[in-house]
Amino acid sequence: MSINQQIKPVTTEENENLRIGGCDLTELAKRYGTPLYVIDEATLRGICREYKQAFQDYKNIKMMYACKALCTSAIIKILDEEGFGFDTVSAGEFYTVYKSGVDMSKVLFNGSNKSAGEIELALEYNIGRFSVDNFYEAELLNRIAAQKGLTADILLRITPGIECHTHNYIQTGQTDSKFGFDLSTIDEIINLIKNRYTNLNLKGLHAHIGSQIFEPKCYYDEVQILIKEISRINEHYGLSLKEMNIGGGLGVKYTEADTPPSVETLAKAVTDAMQEISLDIPTIYIEPGRSIISTAGITLYTAGSSKVIPNGKKYVALDGGMADNPRPAMYQAEYTAQVANKLKSKEFEIVTLAGRYCESGDILINDIKLPKIEAGDLICVYNTGAYNYSMASNYNRVEKPAMVLVNNSQSDIIVYRETLDNLIMYDVIPDRLKK
Ligand code: LLP
């Protein structure tokens, strides 16, 4: 079974207390406090190796971790060690990658509204590829590259018109997407690049068909569309585009109801589609984010107040919620949890795990069967590695949690918990108010 098909980190041990990476979660809570993001290094490295193994027959595959899922310096370091490149979408992301010592030729810059400042910095850092998303950006990038006397290597992001069965908010590949060139506008942009934008060096095409994808067929269709389009462009314009970026999107298992395909199945869909068309595309980029980091991460919370409403429903409030994990509120995302200090308990009840934030929609998990929870118990929510910390906020002026990396019974802080002073450090009181 692939790691993305499992709910829990590979090192999870379920004795009296829950252990991950050889560390007792109750000890971690004592040492670092809660809420706490915990990342299991073995799970992270494990899925990286699965990706490499699954695509090993295709020598020119380039794995680019999608930093938007979770971008911290230690995580980047591990992925660099595992031989991954990086898909970035902001100066903040590629600066983190740069500062972590990565060779910037292994970095892509994606995004639908890159600023002039970001483009300048990316050119200065010699970023590997720009994925050009629209006409405005093509003109802007060409102009800035020309001013600097540079040529930018680019892919063109296209919308292949594939709809995958994921949550509506996170579909990006359909034709009314805000991302990329519609297939009907490709000729116009290619003509501009050929005739006017001489500081852009077109290398290939890019697409991304959505996130939390369970259907391998989507990738098969996507690859075929990309290959057909590349061969049409090559023939028609006498070009020799040789690169194709198929985006990210492989799903993970948040609850028992989720049935994501394995990495191997994904690889087979991609390579099958390649074989059928037999066009020489030496380089394929793939940009997984969620499937790389989700399963490696858990969030540990402490239970506090609880209340039973007249119809019998019981709420248990946690010390975190929508500010450290906005996904349930944003996407009705579902999660699996356990009481980390009560694994052997025999007394169960159905509860709703509520967040601490001032918003009725701040519910982490509805109606979950758990051992009877008392204040002070520790709740472990699984599969929070992706799009939790990266989408966290300071709503209600609450400090963002710390993050620790666990491996072989060792735990290391990789992101400090914010302090109250951190929360006010950018505030300014103008002199005229200081009376
Ligand atoms: N490449 C591109 C161009 C993307 O837009 C994305 C994700 C990825 C790669 C990585 O996709 P992944 O392998 O992680 O599915 N906040 C949402 C997910 C948004 C994904 C946006 N794009 C969530 O929490 O579900």
GROMACS .gro file of C-alpha atoms and ligand atoms in nm:
model
  460
    1MET     CA    1   0.000   0.000   0.000
    2SER     CA    2   0.126   0.346  -0.089
    3ILE     CA    3   0.178   0.591   0.196
    4ASN     CA    4  -0.084   0.826   0.046
    5GLN     CA    5  -0.335   0.540   0.087
    6GLN     CA    6  -0.283   0.532   0.464
    7ILE     CA    7  -0.442   0.761   0.720
    8LYS     CA    8  -0.162   0.742   0.976
    9PRO     CA    9   0.214   0.804   0.961
   10VAL     CA   10   0.411   0.482   0.897
   11THR     CA   11   0.576   0.489   1.240
   12THR     CA   12   0.248   0.513   1.435
   13GLU     CA   13   0.246   0.283   1.741
   14GLU     CA   14  -0.080   0.237   1.924
   15ASN     CA   15  -0.002   0.125   2.280
   16GLU     CA   16  -0.151   0.293   2.586
   17ASN     CA   17  -0.036   0.625   2.444
   18LEU     CA   18   0.005   0.707   2.079
   19ARG     CA   19   0.363   0.721   1.950
   20ILE     CA   20   0.485   0.863   1.622
   21GLY     CA   21   0.847   0.857   1.507
   22GLY     CA   22   0.924   0.671   1.829
   23CYS     CA   23   0.801   0.970   2.035
   24ASP     CA   24   0.518   0.948   2.287
   25LEU     CA   25   0.272   1.221   2.193
   26THR     CA   26   0.197   1.297   2.558
   27GLU     CA   27   0.568   1.371   2.607
   28LEU     CA   28   0.573   1.596   2.300
   29ALA     CA   29   0.272   1.786   2.434
   30LYS     CA   30   0.448   1.836   2.769
   31ARG     CA   31   0.767   1.950   2.608
   32TYR     CA   32   0.639   2.173   2.328
   33GLY     CA   33   0.280   2.255   2.427
   34THR     CA   34  -0.030   2.226   2.210
   35PRO     CA   35  -0.160   2.279   1.950
   36LEU     CA   36   0.144   2.119   1.793
   37TYR     CA   37   0.214   2.019   1.436
   38VAL     CA   38   0.419   1.697   1.426
   39ILE     CA   39   0.592   1.576   1.109
   40ASP     CA   40   0.716   1.218   1.083
   41GLU     CA   41   1.039   1.214   0.884
   42ALA     CA   42   1.018   0.844   0.797
   43THR     CA   43   0.676   0.889   0.636
   44LEU     CA   44   0.796   1.191   0.439
   45ARG     CA   45   1.109   1.018   0.312
   46GLY     CA   46   0.908   0.702   0.248
   47ILE     CA   47   0.665   0.864   0.005
   48CYS     CA   48   0.949   1.048  -0.171
   49ARG     CA   49   1.112   0.710  -0.235
   50GLU     CA   50   0.781   0.564  -0.354
   51TYR     CA   51   0.757   0.839  -0.615
   52LYS     CA   52   1.114   0.778  -0.731
   53GLN     CA   53   1.060   0.403  -0.743
   54ALA     CA   54   0.728   0.429  -0.927
   55PHE     CA   55   0.877   0.643  -1.204
   56GLN     CA   56   1.218   0.476  -1.210
   57ASP     CA   57   1.176   0.335  -1.562
   58TYR     CA   58   1.116   0.682  -1.694
   59LYS     CA   59   1.459   0.838  -1.656
   60ASN     CA   60   1.368   1.195  -1.737
   61ILE     CA   61   1.104   1.249  -1.473
   62LYS     CA   62   1.165   1.549  -1.251
   63MET     CA   63   0.985   1.548  -0.917
   64MET     CA   64   0.906   1.901  -0.805
   65TYR     CA   65   0.757   1.924  -0.455
   66ALA     CA   66   0.470   2.177  -0.455
   67CYS     CA   67   0.582   2.406  -0.172
   68LYS     CA   68   0.235   2.547  -0.121
   69ALA     CA   69   0.141   2.231   0.069
   70LEU     CA   70   0.398   2.303   0.343
   71CYS     CA   71   0.701   2.525   0.304
   72THR     CA   72   0.947   2.544   0.591
   73SER     CA   73   1.325   2.537   0.568
   74ALA     CA   74   1.367   2.192   0.730
   75ILE     CA   75   1.104   2.033   0.506
   76ILE     CA   76   1.275   2.182   0.199
   77LYS     CA   77   1.609   2.045   0.321
   78ILE     CA   78   1.470   1.692   0.350
   79LEU     CA   79   1.309   1.706   0.004
   80ASP     CA   80   1.632   1.840  -0.144
   81GLU     CA   81   1.817   1.546   0.011
   82GLU     CA   82   1.559   1.312  -0.142
   83GLY     CA   83   1.640   1.455  -0.485
   84PHE     CA   84   1.326   1.662  -0.536
   85GLY     CA   85   1.309   1.999  -0.710
   86PHE     CA   86   1.054   2.261  -0.609
   87ASP     CA   87   0.739   2.415  -0.751
   88THR     CA   88   0.702   2.762  -0.598
   89VAL     CA   89   0.434   3.028  -0.641
   90SER     CA   90   0.568   3.331  -0.456
   91ALA     CA   91   0.889   3.507  -0.360
   92GLY     CA   92   0.827   3.381  -0.006
   93GLU     CA   93   0.834   3.021  -0.124
   94PHE     CA   94   1.135   3.046  -0.355
   95TYR     CA   95   1.323   3.259  -0.100
   96THR     CA   96   1.274   2.980   0.157
   97VAL     CA   97   1.403   2.730  -0.097
   98TYR     CA   98   1.699   2.954  -0.189
   99LYS     CA   99   1.790   3.011   0.176
  100SER     CA  100   1.778   2.637   0.238
  101GLY     CA  101   2.072   2.604  -0.004
  102VAL     CA  102   1.892   2.448  -0.300
  103ASP     CA  103   2.034   2.470  -0.653
  104MET     CA  104   1.787   2.717  -0.804
  105SER     CA  105   1.796   2.553  -1.146
  106LYS     CA  106   1.577   2.285  -0.978
  107VAL     CA  107   1.302   2.538  -0.902
  108LEU     CA  108   0.991   2.633  -1.099
  109PHE     CA  109   0.802   2.956  -1.056
  110ASN     CA  110   0.425   2.912  -1.107
  111GLY     CA  111   0.133   3.140  -1.033
  112SER     CA  112  -0.129   3.346  -1.210
  113ASN     CA  113  -0.024   3.696  -1.105
  114LYS     CA  114   0.349   3.711  -1.039
  115SER     CA  115   0.456   4.061  -0.947
  116ALA     CA  116   0.734   4.252  -1.124
  117GLY     CA  117   0.936   4.237  -0.802
  118GLU     CA  118   0.897   3.861  -0.775
  119ILE     CA  119   0.993   3.816  -1.140
  120GLU     CA  120   1.306   4.029  -1.093
  121LEU     CA  121   1.412   3.830  -0.788
  122ALA     CA  122   1.345   3.498  -0.962
  123LEU     CA  123   1.562   3.609  -1.257
  124GLU     CA  124   1.837   3.719  -1.019
  125TYR     CA  125   1.828   3.380  -0.850
  126ASN     CA  126   1.843   3.208  -1.190
  127ILE     CA  127   1.528   3.012  -1.125
  128GLY     CA  128   1.499   2.704  -1.348
  129ARG     CA  129   1.167   2.763  -1.522
  130PHE     CA  130   0.886   3.016  -1.523
  131SER     CA  131   0.545   2.871  -1.590
  132VAL     CA  132   0.388   3.159  -1.782
  133ASP     CA  133   0.019   3.178  -1.703
  134ASN     CA  134  -0.127   3.459  -1.918
  135PHE     CA  135  -0.063   3.727  -2.183
  136TYR     CA  136   0.005   4.002  -1.929
  137GLU     CA  137   0.274   3.796  -1.760
  138ALA     CA  138   0.440   3.696  -2.088
  139GLU     CA  139   0.483   4.064  -2.179
  140LEU     CA  140   0.600   4.156  -1.828
  141LEU     CA  141   0.849   3.872  -1.798
  142ASN     CA  142   0.989   3.940  -2.145
  143ARG     CA  143   1.029   4.311  -2.065
  144ILE     CA  144   1.205   4.252  -1.731
  145ALA     CA  145   1.430   3.981  -1.876
  146ALA     CA  146   1.523   4.214  -2.165
  147GLN     CA  147   1.608   4.496  -1.922
  148LYS     CA  148   1.842   4.259  -1.742
  149GLY     CA  149   1.988   4.120  -2.065
  150LEU     CA  150   1.862   3.772  -1.974
  151THR     CA  151   1.652   3.502  -2.135
  152ALA     CA  152   1.390   3.327  -1.924
  153ASP     CA  153   1.327   2.956  -1.982
  154ILE     CA  154   0.951   2.909  -1.977
  155LEU     CA  155   0.670   2.661  -1.992
  156LEU     CA  156   0.323   2.776  -2.090
  157ARG     CA  157   0.047   2.685  -1.849
  158ILE     CA  158  -0.255   2.562  -2.038
  159THR     CA  159  -0.603   2.460  -1.922
  160PRO     CA  160  -0.659   2.122  -2.079
  161GLY     CA  161  -1.032   2.124  -2.007
  162ILE     CA  162  -1.040   1.820  -1.784
  163GLU     CA  163  -1.277   1.806  -1.490
  164CYS     CA  164  -1.175   1.579  -1.209
  165HIS     CA  165  -1.401   1.469  -0.930
  166THR     CA  166  -1.257   1.674  -0.651
  167HIS     CA  167  -1.406   1.944  -0.438
  168ASN     CA  168  -1.523   2.233  -0.656
  169TYR     CA  169  -1.309   2.494  -0.489
  170ILE     CA  170  -0.991   2.318  -0.576
  171GLN     CA  171  -1.048   2.234  -0.939
  172THR     CA  172  -0.814   2.434  -1.157
  173GLY     CA  173  -0.796   2.246  -1.485
  174GLN     CA  174  -1.144   2.313  -1.626
  175THR     CA  175  -1.188   2.560  -1.909
  176ASP     CA  176  -1.338   2.839  -1.700
  177SER     CA  177  -1.036   2.826  -1.471
  178LYS     CA  178  -0.856   3.143  -1.368
  179PHE     CA  179  -0.529   2.963  -1.442
  180GLY     CA  180  -0.345   2.930  -1.771
  181PHE     CA  181  -0.405   2.970  -2.143
  182ASP     CA  182  -0.720   2.827  -2.288
  183LEU     CA  183  -0.631   2.588  -2.572
  184SER     CA  184  -0.797   2.830  -2.816
  185THR     CA  185  -0.544   3.103  -2.727
  186ILE     CA  186  -0.228   2.896  -2.758
  187ASP     CA  187  -0.152   2.998  -3.115
  188GLU     CA  188  -0.172   3.365  -3.029
  189ILE     CA  189   0.077   3.336  -2.745
  190ILE     CA  190   0.315   3.114  -2.944
  191ASN     CA  191   0.317   3.370  -3.226
  192LEU     CA  192   0.396   3.645  -2.978
  193ILE     CA  193   0.681   3.445  -2.829
  194LYS     CA  194   0.821   3.356  -3.171
  195ASN     CA  195   0.797   3.704  -3.316
  196ARG     CA  196   0.813   3.956  -3.034
  197TYR     CA  197   0.913   3.809  -2.699
  198THR     CA  198   1.270   3.725  -2.786
  199ASN     CA  199   1.378   3.708  -2.422
  200LEU     CA  200   1.149   3.412  -2.358
  201ASN     CA  201   1.278   3.067  -2.440
  202LEU     CA  202   0.983   2.830  -2.474
  203LYS     CA  203   1.065   2.480  -2.347
  204GLY     CA  204   0.726   2.314  -2.316
  205LEU     CA  205   0.377   2.306  -2.168
  206HIS     CA  206   0.240   2.287  -1.814
  207ALA     CA  207  -0.102   2.190  -1.680
  208HIS     CA  208  -0.253   2.110  -1.342
  209ILE     CA  209  -0.590   1.938  -1.335
  210GLY     CA  210  -0.689   1.970  -0.972
  211SER     CA  211  -0.612   1.847  -0.625
  212GLN     CA  212  -0.715   1.548  -0.411
  213ILE     CA  213  -0.764   1.346  -0.731
  214PHE     CA  214  -0.876   0.983  -0.707
  215GLU     CA  215  -0.909   0.907  -1.081
  216PRO     CA  216  -0.590   0.790  -1.259
  217LYS     CA  217  -0.777   0.832  -1.587
  218CYS     CA  218  -0.760   1.213  -1.542
  219TYR     CA  219  -0.381   1.194  -1.566
  220TYR     CA  220  -0.394   0.963  -1.863
  221ASP     CA  221  -0.619   1.209  -2.049
  222GLU     CA  222  -0.415   1.507  -1.938
  223VAL     CA  223  -0.088   1.359  -2.061
  224GLN     CA  224  -0.244   1.273  -2.394
  225ILE     CA  225  -0.377   1.627  -2.438
  226LEU     CA  226  -0.039   1.775  -2.349
  227ILE     CA  227   0.150   1.546  -2.585
  228LYS     CA  228  -0.090   1.610  -2.872
  229GLU     CA  229  -0.065   1.984  -2.820
  230ILE     CA  230   0.313   1.974  -2.799
  231SER     CA  231   0.344   1.772  -3.118
  232ARG     CA  232   0.100   2.000  -3.298
  233ILE     CA  233   0.301   2.308  -3.189
  234ASN     CA  234   0.630   2.147  -3.289
  235GLU     CA  235   0.501   2.056  -3.633
  236HIS     CA  236   0.317   2.376  -3.701
  237TYR     CA  237   0.582   2.618  -3.579
  238GLY     CA  238   0.896   2.418  -3.650
  239LEU     CA  239   0.979   2.416  -3.278
  240SER     CA  240   1.119   2.135  -3.070
  241LEU     CA  241   0.945   2.162  -2.734
  242LYS     CA  242   1.067   1.878  -2.517
  243GLU     CA  243   0.918   1.941  -2.174
  244MET     CA  244   0.585   1.870  -2.017
  245ASN     CA  245   0.475   1.952  -1.662
  246ILE     CA  246   0.173   1.750  -1.554
  247GLY     CA  247   0.113   1.934  -1.223
  248GLY     CA  248   0.027   1.771  -0.893
  249GLY     CA  249  -0.297   1.651  -0.741
  250LEU     CA  250  -0.270   1.288  -0.627
  251GLY     CA  251  -0.519   1.236  -0.343
  252VAL     CA  252  -0.465   1.116   0.012
  253LYS     CA  253  -0.674   0.923   0.264
  254TYR     CA  254  -0.824   1.154   0.525
  255THR     CA  255  -1.095   0.908   0.631
  256GLU     CA  256  -1.180   0.543   0.565
  257ALA     CA  257  -1.417   0.660   0.290
  258ASP     CA  258  -1.128   0.800   0.082
  259THR     CA  259  -0.980   0.571  -0.184
  260PRO     CA  260  -0.686   0.746  -0.349
  261PRO     CA  261  -0.488   0.548  -0.607
  262SER     CA  262  -0.130   0.447  -0.529
  263VAL     CA  263   0.169   0.639  -0.660
  264GLU     CA  264   0.241   0.337  -0.876
  265THR     CA  265  -0.104   0.358  -1.036
  266LEU     CA  266  -0.049   0.725  -1.107
  267ALA     CA  267   0.290   0.647  -1.264
  268LYS     CA  268   0.131   0.376  -1.479
  269ALA     CA  269  -0.139   0.613  -1.606
  270VAL     CA  270   0.128   0.864  -1.704
  271THR     CA  271   0.363   0.618  -1.870
  272ASP     CA  272   0.078   0.436  -2.049
  273ALA     CA  273  -0.037   0.764  -2.199
  274MET     CA  274   0.320   0.840  -2.307
  275GLN     CA  275   0.366   0.503  -2.474
  276GLU     CA  276   0.050   0.520  -2.675
  277ILE     CA  277   0.149   0.837  -2.849
  278SER     CA  278   0.521   0.771  -2.889
  279LEU     CA  279   0.643   1.127  -2.914
  280ASP     CA  280   0.985   1.201  -2.779
  281ILE     CA  281   0.926   1.419  -2.470
  282PRO     CA  282   1.251   1.388  -2.281
  283THR     CA  283   1.145   1.573  -1.966
  284ILE     CA  284   0.832   1.531  -1.757
  285TYR     CA  285   0.786   1.739  -1.445
  286ILE     CA  286   0.540   1.630  -1.177
  287GLU     CA  287   0.446   1.861  -0.889
  288PRO     CA  288   0.293   1.667  -0.599
  289GLY     CA  289   0.230   1.858  -0.279
  290ARG     CA  290  -0.044   1.703  -0.067
  291SER     CA  291   0.049   1.340  -0.135
  292ILE     CA  292   0.409   1.410  -0.028
  293ILE     CA  293   0.350   1.577   0.305
  294SER     CA  294  -0.008   1.515   0.421
  295THR     CA  295   0.025   1.170   0.579
  296ALA     CA  296   0.352   1.263   0.750
  297GLY     CA  297   0.176   1.532   0.954
  298ILE     CA  298  -0.055   1.519   1.254
  299THR     CA  299  -0.181   1.794   1.480
  300LEU     CA  300  -0.197   1.746   1.853
  301TYR     CA  301  -0.458   1.941   2.051
  302THR     CA  302  -0.561   1.955   2.415
  303ALA     CA  303  -0.931   1.916   2.496
  304GLY     CA  304  -1.087   2.187   2.714
  305SER     CA  305  -1.449   2.277   2.770
  306SER     CA  306  -1.736   2.057   2.660
  307LYS     CA  307  -2.110   2.096   2.642
  308VAL     CA  308  -2.412   1.881   2.568
  309ILE     CA  309  -2.694   2.054   2.384
  310PRO     CA  310  -3.059   1.961   2.456
  311ASN     CA  311  -3.083   1.714   2.165
  312GLY     CA  312  -2.797   1.520   2.322
  313LYS     CA  313  -2.518   1.628   2.087
  314LYS     CA  314  -2.187   1.676   2.266
  315TYR     CA  315  -1.927   1.936   2.173
  316VAL     CA  316  -1.569   1.909   2.294
  317ALA     CA  317  -1.364   2.224   2.241
  318LEU     CA  318  -0.998   2.199   2.143
  319ASP     CA  319  -0.723   2.457   2.191
  320GLY     CA  320  -0.688   2.503   1.815
  321GLY     CA  321  -0.918   2.493   1.514
  322MET     CA  322  -0.981   2.691   1.198
  323ALA     CA  323  -0.675   2.914   1.232
  324ASP     CA  324  -0.434   2.618   1.232
  325ASN     CA  325  -0.653   2.405   1.002
  326PRO     CA  326  -0.898   2.604   0.789
  327ARG     CA  327  -0.982   2.308   0.562
  328PRO     CA  328  -1.300   2.183   0.738
  329ALA     CA  329  -1.446   2.536   0.740
  330MET     CA  330  -1.336   2.610   0.381
  331TYR     CA  331  -1.399   2.281   0.207
  332GLN     CA  332  -1.605   2.074   0.450
  333ALA     CA  333  -1.292   1.857   0.466
  334GLU     CA  334  -1.313   1.550   0.689
  335TYR     CA  335  -1.046   1.412   0.920
  336THR     CA  336  -0.974   1.114   1.142
  337ALA     CA  337  -0.872   1.157   1.507
  338GLN     CA  338  -0.776   0.958   1.816
  339VAL     CA  339  -0.738   1.042   2.182
  340ALA     CA  340  -0.361   1.011   2.210
  341ASN     CA  341  -0.354   0.926   2.582
  342LYS     CA  342  -0.652   0.686   2.587
  343LEU     CA  343  -0.591   0.423   2.324
  344LYS     CA  344  -0.695   0.135   2.549
  345SER     CA  345  -1.011   0.299   2.677
  346LYS     CA  346  -1.330   0.095   2.642
  347GLU     CA  347  -1.579   0.375   2.704
  348PHE     CA  348  -1.676   0.546   2.381
  349GLU     CA  349  -1.904   0.834   2.291
  350ILE     CA  350  -1.994   1.032   1.981
  351VAL     CA  351  -1.863   1.387   1.998
  352THR     CA  352  -1.812   1.687   1.776
  353LEU     CA  353  -1.466   1.836   1.800
  354ALA     CA  354  -1.504   2.213   1.794
  355GLY     CA  355  -1.231   2.470   1.745
  356ARG     CA  356  -1.160   2.755   1.985
  357TYR     CA  357  -1.225   3.033   1.736
  358CYS     CA  358  -1.517   3.274   1.741
  359GLU     CA  359  -1.707   3.133   1.449
  360SER     CA  360  -1.983   2.873   1.452
  361GLY     CA  361  -1.830   2.706   1.145
  362ASP     CA  362  -1.513   2.631   1.339
  363ILE     CA  363  -1.576   2.258   1.376
  364LEU     CA  364  -1.282   2.027   1.312
  365ILE     CA  365  -1.467   1.694   1.309
  366ASN     CA  366  -1.841   1.628   1.331
  367ASP     CA  367  -1.982   1.325   1.512
  368ILE     CA  368  -1.675   1.113   1.567
  369LYS     CA  369  -1.667   0.808   1.795
  370LEU     CA  370  -1.388   0.850   2.049
  371PRO     CA  371  -1.307   0.737   2.402
  372LYS     CA  372  -1.481   0.954   2.661
  373ILE     CA  373  -1.286   1.280   2.657
  374GLU     CA  374  -1.203   1.482   2.967
  375ALA     CA  375  -1.040   1.824   2.984
  376GLY     CA  376  -0.666   1.781   2.942
  377ASP     CA  377  -0.690   1.481   2.709
  378LEU     CA  378  -0.481   1.497   2.394
  379ILE     CA  379  -0.646   1.471   2.055
  380CYS     CA  380  -0.439   1.365   1.754
  381VAL     CA  381  -0.585   1.469   1.419
  382TYR     CA  382  -0.427   1.275   1.131
  383ASN     CA  383  -0.323   1.387   0.786
  384THR     CA  384  -0.265   1.752   0.861
  385GLY     CA  385   0.077   1.785   0.696
  386ALA     CA  386  -0.057   1.954   0.383
  387TYR     CA  387  -0.242   2.285   0.360
  388ASN     CA  388  -0.273   2.329   0.736
  389TYR     CA  389   0.029   2.530   0.850
  390SER     CA  390   0.059   2.676   0.500
  391MET     CA  391  -0.296   2.816   0.521
  392ALA     CA  392  -0.287   2.900   0.893
  393SER     CA  393  -0.382   3.246   1.015
  394ASN     CA  394  -0.373   3.450   1.333
  395TYR     CA  395  -0.751   3.481   1.351
  396ASN     CA  396  -0.858   3.598   1.696
  397ARG     CA  397  -0.495   3.702   1.744
  398VAL     CA  398  -0.388   3.356   1.844
  399GLU     CA  399  -0.023   3.251   1.809
  400LYS     CA  400   0.047   2.995   1.535
  401PRO     CA  401   0.153   2.655   1.675
  402ALA     CA  402   0.504   2.515   1.678
  403MET     CA  403   0.608   2.235   1.444
  404VAL     CA  404   0.835   1.946   1.541
  405LEU     CA  405   1.005   1.684   1.328
  406VAL     CA  406   1.015   1.334   1.480
  407ASN     CA  407   1.243   1.050   1.382
  408ASN     CA  408   1.396   0.752   1.565
  409SER     CA  409   1.261   0.867   1.903
  410GLN     CA  410   1.408   1.213   1.857
  411SER     CA  411   1.211   1.535   1.825
  412ASP     CA  412   1.337   1.865   1.691
  413ILE     CA  413   1.164   2.200   1.663
  414ILE     CA  414   1.141   2.307   1.298
  415VAL     CA  415   0.908   2.603   1.345
  416TYR     CA  416   0.892   2.794   1.672
  417ARG     CA  417   0.558   2.862   1.836
  418GLU     CA  418   0.465   3.226   1.788
  419THR     CA  419   0.471   3.445   2.096
  420LEU     CA  420   0.240   3.724   2.202
  421ASP     CA  421   0.516   3.969   2.113
  422ASN     CA  422   0.539   3.816   1.764
  423LEU     CA  423   0.173   3.903   1.723
  424ILE     CA  424   0.227   4.274   1.782
  425MET     CA  425   0.571   4.312   1.628
  426TYR     CA  426   0.446   4.467   1.304
  427ASP     CA  427   0.197   4.698   1.473
  428VAL     CA  428   0.273   5.069   1.471
  429ILE     CA  429   0.103   5.338   1.676
  430PRO     CA  430   0.144   5.666   1.483
  431ASP     CA  431   0.297   5.944   1.691
  432ARG     CA  432  -0.022   6.152   1.677
  433LEU     CA  433  -0.204   5.878   1.868
  434LYS     CA  434   0.062   5.857   2.138
  435LYS     CA  435  -0.076   6.130   2.360
  436LLP     N1  436   0.088   2.239  -0.914
  436LLP     C1  437   0.000   2.340  -0.926
  436LLP     C2  438   0.010   2.428  -1.043
  436LLP     C3  439  -0.099   2.359  -0.830
  436LLP     O1  440  -0.186   2.459  -0.844
  436LLP     C4  441  -0.106   2.272  -0.718
  436LLP     C5  442  -0.207   2.291  -0.615
  436LLP     C6  443  -0.011   2.169  -0.709
  436LLP     C7  444   0.084   2.155  -0.809
  436LLP     C8  445  -0.007   2.073  -0.594
  436LLP     O2  446  -0.125   1.998  -0.586
  436LLP     P1  447  -0.138   1.880  -0.478
  436LLP     O3  448  -0.045   1.768  -0.519
  436LLP     O4  449  -0.102   1.936  -0.346
  436LLP     O5  450  -0.281   1.841  -0.486
  436LLP     N2  451  -0.576   2.439  -0.041
  436LLP     C9  452  -0.636   2.324  -0.106
  436LLP    C10  453  -0.549   2.270  -0.214
  436LLP    C11  454  -0.519   2.371  -0.322
  436LLP    C12  455  -0.429   2.317  -0.426
  436LLP    C13  456  -0.389   2.423  -0.521
  436LLP     N3  457  -0.295   2.383  -0.618
  436LLP    C14  458  -0.668   2.219   0.001
  436LLP     O6  459  -0.638   2.241   0.118
  436LLP     O7  460  -0.727   2.116  -0.029
   0.00000   0.00000   0.00000
